[in-house]
C-alpha cells in the first residue's frame, strides 16, 4: 500500500511539505510492535470509523470495555471482544462485516498518546478482528490530559435522539468541546483521527454546519487528503464526564487561505445523540500547551 494517495499529495504540495511528509511517513508500518500491543491492552476505549455499506454514510463510533478488550493477537491483527451498542449508527455494518474497511484510533488522555490502526474488519464469535494494513502513532499535540477515569457500572444509556440538524443544546455541547474524532474514507480504505483544541475551537455556524481550524500537525495530511478525494465524513463528540455521545455524518471540505491558514467546513446530513452512552467518567482536563487560542 502506498503511504500517501493523490489527495494527501495534493495538500502536501499546496502547503509545501512533501519532502517532510516523506520523512514523517516512515512511521507508518504494517506491523504491530510490542510497545504498541502493550498500549492497546490498557485502553478502555477504541474509536472506529467506517462507511456504512447500506447507506454510504460515514460515521465515527466508540467501543468501550474492560482493558484487554482490544489487543494484538498477531503482528498484523487486533482482536476486539464485544460489539457496538445495537443503536449505534454503525452497529449493523460492524456486526455483519466480512471485509469492511475501517480506521481506528486509541487515544489515552492519561499519557497524551494515540495509536491508529487501519485495515479490514470481520466478525468473529466473540467480537471482531481487524487485519492491519497501516499502523502508526502520532505526536501528543492537541491531546488534553486527563489523569484518570472510572467505570460507572450502573450508568444506563438513554434512547438515541436522531436528527438532521443540531438542536441548541447540541450546538452548545459542540462549542464546549475540547476534543472530537473524525472518520474519513479513501478508495478502498478508511481512517479515524483526533482533533483537539481549547473549547470554542469548533464553531457551529448554523444548525447544519460546523467549522474548525486545521492546526499544524505532522504534515502527512491523511484526513485532509481523504476529504479532497471523498468529502464524506463522520464526527464523534463525547462528554468525558457523563458519557453522552453525539455522532454526526455528512460532508467536510478543506478550505485554504492565501496566508496559509486552513479550516474544514462540515455540512451535516444526520445526527445521533445518545445520553450516557459510555460508562467512562474521566477527570477534568489539563489543556494541551500546543492548543492555539480559538479566537485567533
PDB file of N, CA and C in Angstrom, residues 115-166:
ATOM      1  N   UNK A 115      -2.716   5.995  19.029  1.00  0.00           N
ATOM      2  CA  UNK A 115      -2.261   4.983  18.074  1.00  0.00           C
ATOM      3  C   UNK A 115      -3.377   4.726  17.082  1.00  0.00           C
ATOM      4  N   UNK A 116      -3.022   4.628  15.811  1.00  0.00           N
ATOM      5  CA  UNK A 116      -4.015   4.404  14.769  1.00  0.00           C
ATOM      6  C   UNK A 116      -3.722   3.103  14.034  1.00  0.00           C
ATOM      7  N   UNK A 117      -4.772   2.353  13.776  1.00  0.00           N
ATOM      8  CA  UNK A 117      -4.689   1.115  13.006  1.00  0.00           C
ATOM      9  C   UNK A 117      -5.786   1.144  11.950  1.00  0.00           C
ATOM     10  N   UNK A 118      -5.398   1.070  10.695  1.00  0.00           N
ATOM     11  CA  UNK A 118      -6.352   0.982   9.591  1.00  0.00           C
ATOM     12  C   UNK A 118      -6.281  -0.413   8.993  1.00  0.00           C
ATOM     13  N   UNK A 119      -7.423  -0.954   8.578  1.00  0.00           N
ATOM     14  CA  UNK A 119      -7.392  -2.288   7.996  1.00  0.00           C
ATOM     15  C   UNK A 119      -8.770  -2.759   7.583  1.00  0.00           C
ATOM     16  N   UNK A 120      -8.959  -4.071   7.627  1.00  0.00           N
ATOM     17  CA  UNK A 120     -10.221  -4.690   7.208  1.00  0.00           C
ATOM     18  C   UNK A 120     -10.783  -5.479   8.377  1.00  0.00           C
ATOM     19  N   UNK A 121     -12.064  -5.230   8.653  1.00  0.00           N
ATOM     20  CA  UNK A 121     -12.710  -5.845   9.809  1.00  0.00           C
ATOM     21  C   UNK A 121     -13.647  -6.966   9.390  1.00  0.00           C
ATOM     22  N   UNK A 122     -13.641  -8.030  10.177  1.00  0.00           N
ATOM     23  CA  UNK A 122     -14.615  -9.113  10.000  1.00  0.00           C
ATOM     24  C   UNK A 122     -15.074  -9.577  11.379  1.00  0.00           C
ATOM     25  N   UNK A 123     -16.284 -10.076  11.423  1.00  0.00           N
ATOM     26  CA  UNK A 123     -16.872 -10.518  12.675  1.00  0.00           C
ATOM     27  C   UNK A 123     -16.343 -11.887  13.078  1.00  0.00           C
ATOM     28  N   UNK A 124     -16.314 -12.108  14.394  1.00  0.00           N
ATOM     29  CA  UNK A 124     -15.975 -13.410  14.956  1.00  0.00           C
ATOM     30  C   UNK A 124     -17.032 -13.748  16.001  1.00  0.00           C
ATOM     31  N   UNK A 125     -16.951 -14.927  16.584  1.00  0.00           N
ATOM     32  CA  UNK A 125     -17.927 -15.336  17.590  1.00  0.00           C
ATOM     33  C   UNK A 125     -17.893 -14.422  18.815  1.00  0.00           C
ATOM     34  N   UNK A 126     -16.717 -13.931  19.168  1.00  0.00           N
ATOM     35  CA  UNK A 126     -16.576 -13.124  20.375  1.00  0.00           C
ATOM     36  C   UNK A 126     -16.598 -11.623  20.108  1.00  0.00           C
ATOM     37  N   UNK A 127     -16.548 -11.237  18.857  1.00  0.00           N
ATOM     38  CA  UNK A 127     -16.491  -9.817  18.546  1.00  0.00           C
ATOM     39  C   UNK A 127     -16.059  -9.593  17.114  1.00  0.00           C
ATOM     40  N   UNK A 128     -14.838  -9.132  16.931  1.00  0.00           N
ATOM     41  CA  UNK A 128     -14.343  -8.892  15.587  1.00  0.00           C
ATOM     42  C   UNK A 128     -12.821  -8.893  15.580  1.00  0.00           C
ATOM     43  N   UNK A 129     -12.253  -9.018  14.392  1.00  0.00           N
ATOM     44  CA  UNK A 129     -10.812  -8.887  14.213  1.00  0.00           C
ATOM     45  C   UNK A 129     -10.569  -7.896  13.086  1.00  0.00           C
ATOM     46  N   UNK A 130      -9.445  -7.201  13.179  1.00  0.00           N
ATOM     47  CA  UNK A 130      -9.033  -6.279  12.139  1.00  0.00           C
ATOM     48  C   UNK A 130      -7.666  -6.708  11.641  1.00  0.00           C
ATOM     49  N   UNK A 131      -7.578  -6.983  10.355  1.00  0.00           N
ATOM     50  CA  UNK A 131      -6.290  -7.264   9.730  1.00  0.00           C
ATOM     51  C   UNK A 131      -5.663  -5.924   9.364  1.00  0.00           C
ATOM     52  N   UNK A 132      -4.555  -5.612  10.023  1.00  0.00           N
ATOM     53  CA  UNK A 132      -3.964  -4.284   9.928  1.00  0.00           C
ATOM     54  C   UNK A 132      -3.241  -4.082   8.604  1.00  0.00           C
ATOM     55  N   UNK A 133      -3.492  -2.928   8.012  1.00  0.00           N
ATOM     56  CA  UNK A 133      -2.794  -2.522   6.795  1.00  0.00           C
ATOM     57  C   UNK A 133      -1.872  -1.333   7.048  1.00  0.00           C
ATOM     58  N   UNK A 134      -2.246  -0.479   8.004  1.00  0.00           N
ATOM     59  CA  UNK A 134      -1.395   0.659   8.382  1.00  0.00           C
ATOM     60  C   UNK A 134      -1.456   0.824   9.894  1.00  0.00           C
ATOM     61  N   UNK A 135      -0.297   0.965  10.512  1.00  0.00           N
ATOM     62  CA  UNK A 135      -0.202   1.115  11.959  1.00  0.00           C
ATOM     63  C   UNK A 135       0.759   2.266  12.245  1.00  0.00           C
ATOM     64  N   UNK A 136       0.324   3.229  13.042  1.00  0.00           N
ATOM     65  CA  UNK A 136       1.250   4.307  13.383  1.00  0.00           C
ATOM     66  C   UNK A 136       0.748   5.071  14.599  1.00  0.00           C
ATOM     67  N   UNK A 137       1.684   5.744  15.248  1.00  0.00           N
ATOM     68  CA  UNK A 137       1.378   6.598  16.394  1.00  0.00           C
ATOM     69  C   UNK A 137       1.582   8.045  15.975  1.00  0.00           C
ATOM     70  N   UNK A 138       0.902   8.953  16.665  1.00  0.00           N
ATOM     71  CA  UNK A 138       1.042  10.380  16.404  1.00  0.00           C
ATOM     72  C   UNK A 138       1.681  11.076  17.588  1.00  0.00           C
ATOM     73  N   UNK A 139       2.105  12.309  17.361  1.00  0.00           N
ATOM     74  CA  UNK A 139       2.648  13.117  18.446  1.00  0.00           C
ATOM     75  C   UNK A 139       1.529  13.502  19.415  1.00  0.00           C
ATOM     76  N   UNK A 140       1.886  13.993  20.605  1.00  0.00           N
ATOM     77  CA  UNK A 140       0.868  14.303  21.608  1.00  0.00           C
ATOM     78  C   UNK A 140       0.176  15.652  21.422  1.00  0.00           C
ATOM     79  N   UNK A 141       0.442  16.357  20.329  1.00  0.00           N
ATOM     80  CA  UNK A 141      -0.145  17.677  20.117  1.00  0.00           C
ATOM     81  C   UNK A 141      -1.666  17.653  20.214  1.00  0.00           C
ATOM     82  N   UNK A 142      -2.201  18.655  20.879  1.00  0.00           N
ATOM     83  CA  UNK A 142      -3.643  18.910  20.945  1.00  0.00           C
ATOM     84  C   UNK A 142      -4.431  17.830  21.688  1.00  0.00           C
ATOM     85  N   UNK A 143      -3.743  16.967  22.446  1.00  0.00           N
ATOM     86  CA  UNK A 143      -4.434  15.988  23.298  1.00  0.00           C
ATOM     87  C   UNK A 143      -4.536  16.576  24.700  1.00  0.00           C
ATOM     88  N   UNK A 144      -5.754  16.658  25.221  1.00  0.00           N
ATOM     89  CA  UNK A 144      -5.947  17.174  26.571  1.00  0.00           C
ATOM     90  C   UNK A 144      -5.654  16.052  27.574  1.00  0.00           C
ATOM     91  N   UNK A 145      -4.890  16.376  28.586  1.00  0.00           N
ATOM     92  CA  UNK A 145      -4.526  15.353  29.563  1.00  0.00           C
ATOM     93  C   UNK A 145      -5.628  15.195  30.597  1.00  0.00           C
ATOM     94  N   UNK A 146      -6.023  13.967  30.809  1.00  0.00           N
ATOM     95  CA  UNK A 146      -6.986  13.619  31.856  1.00  0.00           C
ATOM     96  C   UNK A 146      -6.333  12.516  32.679  1.00  0.00           C
ATOM     97  N   UNK A 147      -6.133  12.770  33.956  1.00  0.00           N
ATOM     98  CA  UNK A 147      -5.284  11.911  34.765  1.00  0.00           C
ATOM     99  C   UNK A 147      -5.835  10.521  34.986  1.00  0.00           C
ATOM    100  N   UNK A 148      -7.159  10.391  35.061  1.00  0.00           N
ATOM    101  CA  UNK A 148      -7.717   9.096  35.431  1.00  0.00           C
ATOM    102  C   UNK A 148      -9.155   8.977  34.940  1.00  0.00           C
ATOM    103  N   UNK A 149      -9.664   7.761  35.020  1.00  0.00           N
ATOM    104  CA  UNK A 149     -11.067   7.530  34.701  1.00  0.00           C
ATOM    105  C   UNK A 149     -11.608   6.473  35.642  1.00  0.00           C
ATOM    106  N   UNK A 150     -12.913   6.414  35.715  1.00  0.00           N
ATOM    107  CA  UNK A 150     -13.580   5.336  36.444  1.00  0.00           C
ATOM    108  C   UNK A 150     -14.709   4.802  35.584  1.00  0.00           C
ATOM    109  N   UNK A 151     -15.043   3.547  35.789  1.00  0.00           N
ATOM    110  CA  UNK A 151     -16.156   2.934  35.081  1.00  0.00           C
ATOM    111  C   UNK A 151     -17.400   3.014  35.953  1.00  0.00           C
ATOM    112  N   UNK A 152     -18.446   3.631  35.427  1.00  0.00           N
ATOM    113  CA  UNK A 152     -19.700   3.792  36.173  1.00  0.00           C
ATOM    114  C   UNK A 152     -20.601   2.625  35.789  1.00  0.00           C
ATOM    115  N   UNK A 153     -20.586   1.601  36.622  1.00  0.00           N
ATOM    116  CA  UNK A 153     -21.246   0.338  36.268  1.00  0.00           C
ATOM    117  C   UNK A 153     -22.752   0.474  36.107  1.00  0.00           C
ATOM    118  N   UNK A 154     -23.377   1.378  36.873  1.00  0.00           N
ATOM    119  CA  UNK A 154     -24.840   1.467  36.833  1.00  0.00           C
ATOM    120  C   UNK A 154     -25.341   2.575  35.900  1.00  0.00           C
ATOM    121  N   UNK A 155     -24.462   3.108  35.056  1.00  0.00           N
ATOM    122  CA  UNK A 155     -24.909   4.144  34.122  1.00  0.00           C
ATOM    123  C   UNK A 155     -25.767   3.501  33.035  1.00  0.00           C
ATOM    124  N   UNK A 156     -26.965   4.022  32.845  1.00  0.00           N
ATOM    125  CA  UNK A 156     -27.899   3.441  31.881  1.00  0.00           C
ATOM    126  C   UNK A 156     -28.067   4.387  30.688  1.00  0.00           C
ATOM    127  N   UNK A 157     -27.665   3.972  29.507  1.00  0.00           N
ATOM    128  CA  UNK A 157     -27.826   4.821  28.326  1.00  0.00           C
ATOM    129  C   UNK A 157     -29.299   5.112  28.040  1.00  0.00           C
ATOM    130  N   UNK A 158     -29.557   6.328  27.603  1.00  0.00           N
ATOM    131  CA  UNK A 158     -30.914   6.714  27.220  1.00  0.00           C
ATOM    132  C   UNK A 158     -31.154   6.358  25.755  1.00  0.00           C
ATOM    133  N   UNK A 159     -32.373   6.522  25.318  1.00  0.00           N
ATOM    134  CA  UNK A 159     -32.707   6.219  23.935  1.00  0.00           C
ATOM    135  C   UNK A 159     -32.022   7.214  23.004  1.00  0.00           C
ATOM    136  N   UNK A 160     -31.601   6.767  21.814  1.00  0.00           N
ATOM    137  CA  UNK A 160     -30.958   7.664  20.858  1.00  0.00           C
ATOM    138  C   UNK A 160     -31.900   8.791  20.425  1.00  0.00           C
ATOM    139  N   UNK A 161     -31.308   9.926  20.156  1.00  0.00           N
ATOM    140  CA  UNK A 161     -32.056  11.074  19.663  1.00  0.00           C
ATOM    141  C   UNK A 161     -31.532  11.420  18.263  1.00  0.00           C
ATOM    142  N   UNK A 162     -32.162  10.851  17.230  1.00  0.00           N
ATOM    143  CA  UNK A 162     -31.703  11.124  15.873  1.00  0.00           C
ATOM    144  C   UNK A 162     -32.226  12.468  15.360  1.00  0.00           C
ATOM    145  N   UNK A 163     -31.534  13.032  14.382  1.00  0.00           N
ATOM    146  CA  UNK A 163     -31.977  14.284  13.803  1.00  0.00           C
ATOM    147  C   UNK A 163     -31.230  14.589  12.526  1.00  0.00           C
ATOM    148  N   UNK A 164     -31.653  15.626  11.865  1.00  0.00           N
ATOM    149  CA  UNK A 164     -31.000  16.061  10.627  1.00  0.00           C
ATOM    150  C   UNK A 164     -30.368  17.437  10.771  1.00  0.00           C
ATOM    151  N   UNK A 165     -30.499  18.035  11.955  1.00  0.00           N
ATOM    152  CA  UNK A 165     -29.805  19.278  12.237  1.00  0.00           C
ATOM    153  C   UNK A 165     -29.585  19.372  13.740  1.00  0.00           C
ATOM    154  N   UNK A 166     -28.695  20.251  14.152  1.00  0.00           N
ATOM    155  CA  UNK A 166     -28.336  20.367  15.555  1.00  0.00           C
ATOM    156  C   UNK A 166     -29.389  21.132  16.342  1.00  0.00           C
TER     157      UNK A 166
END
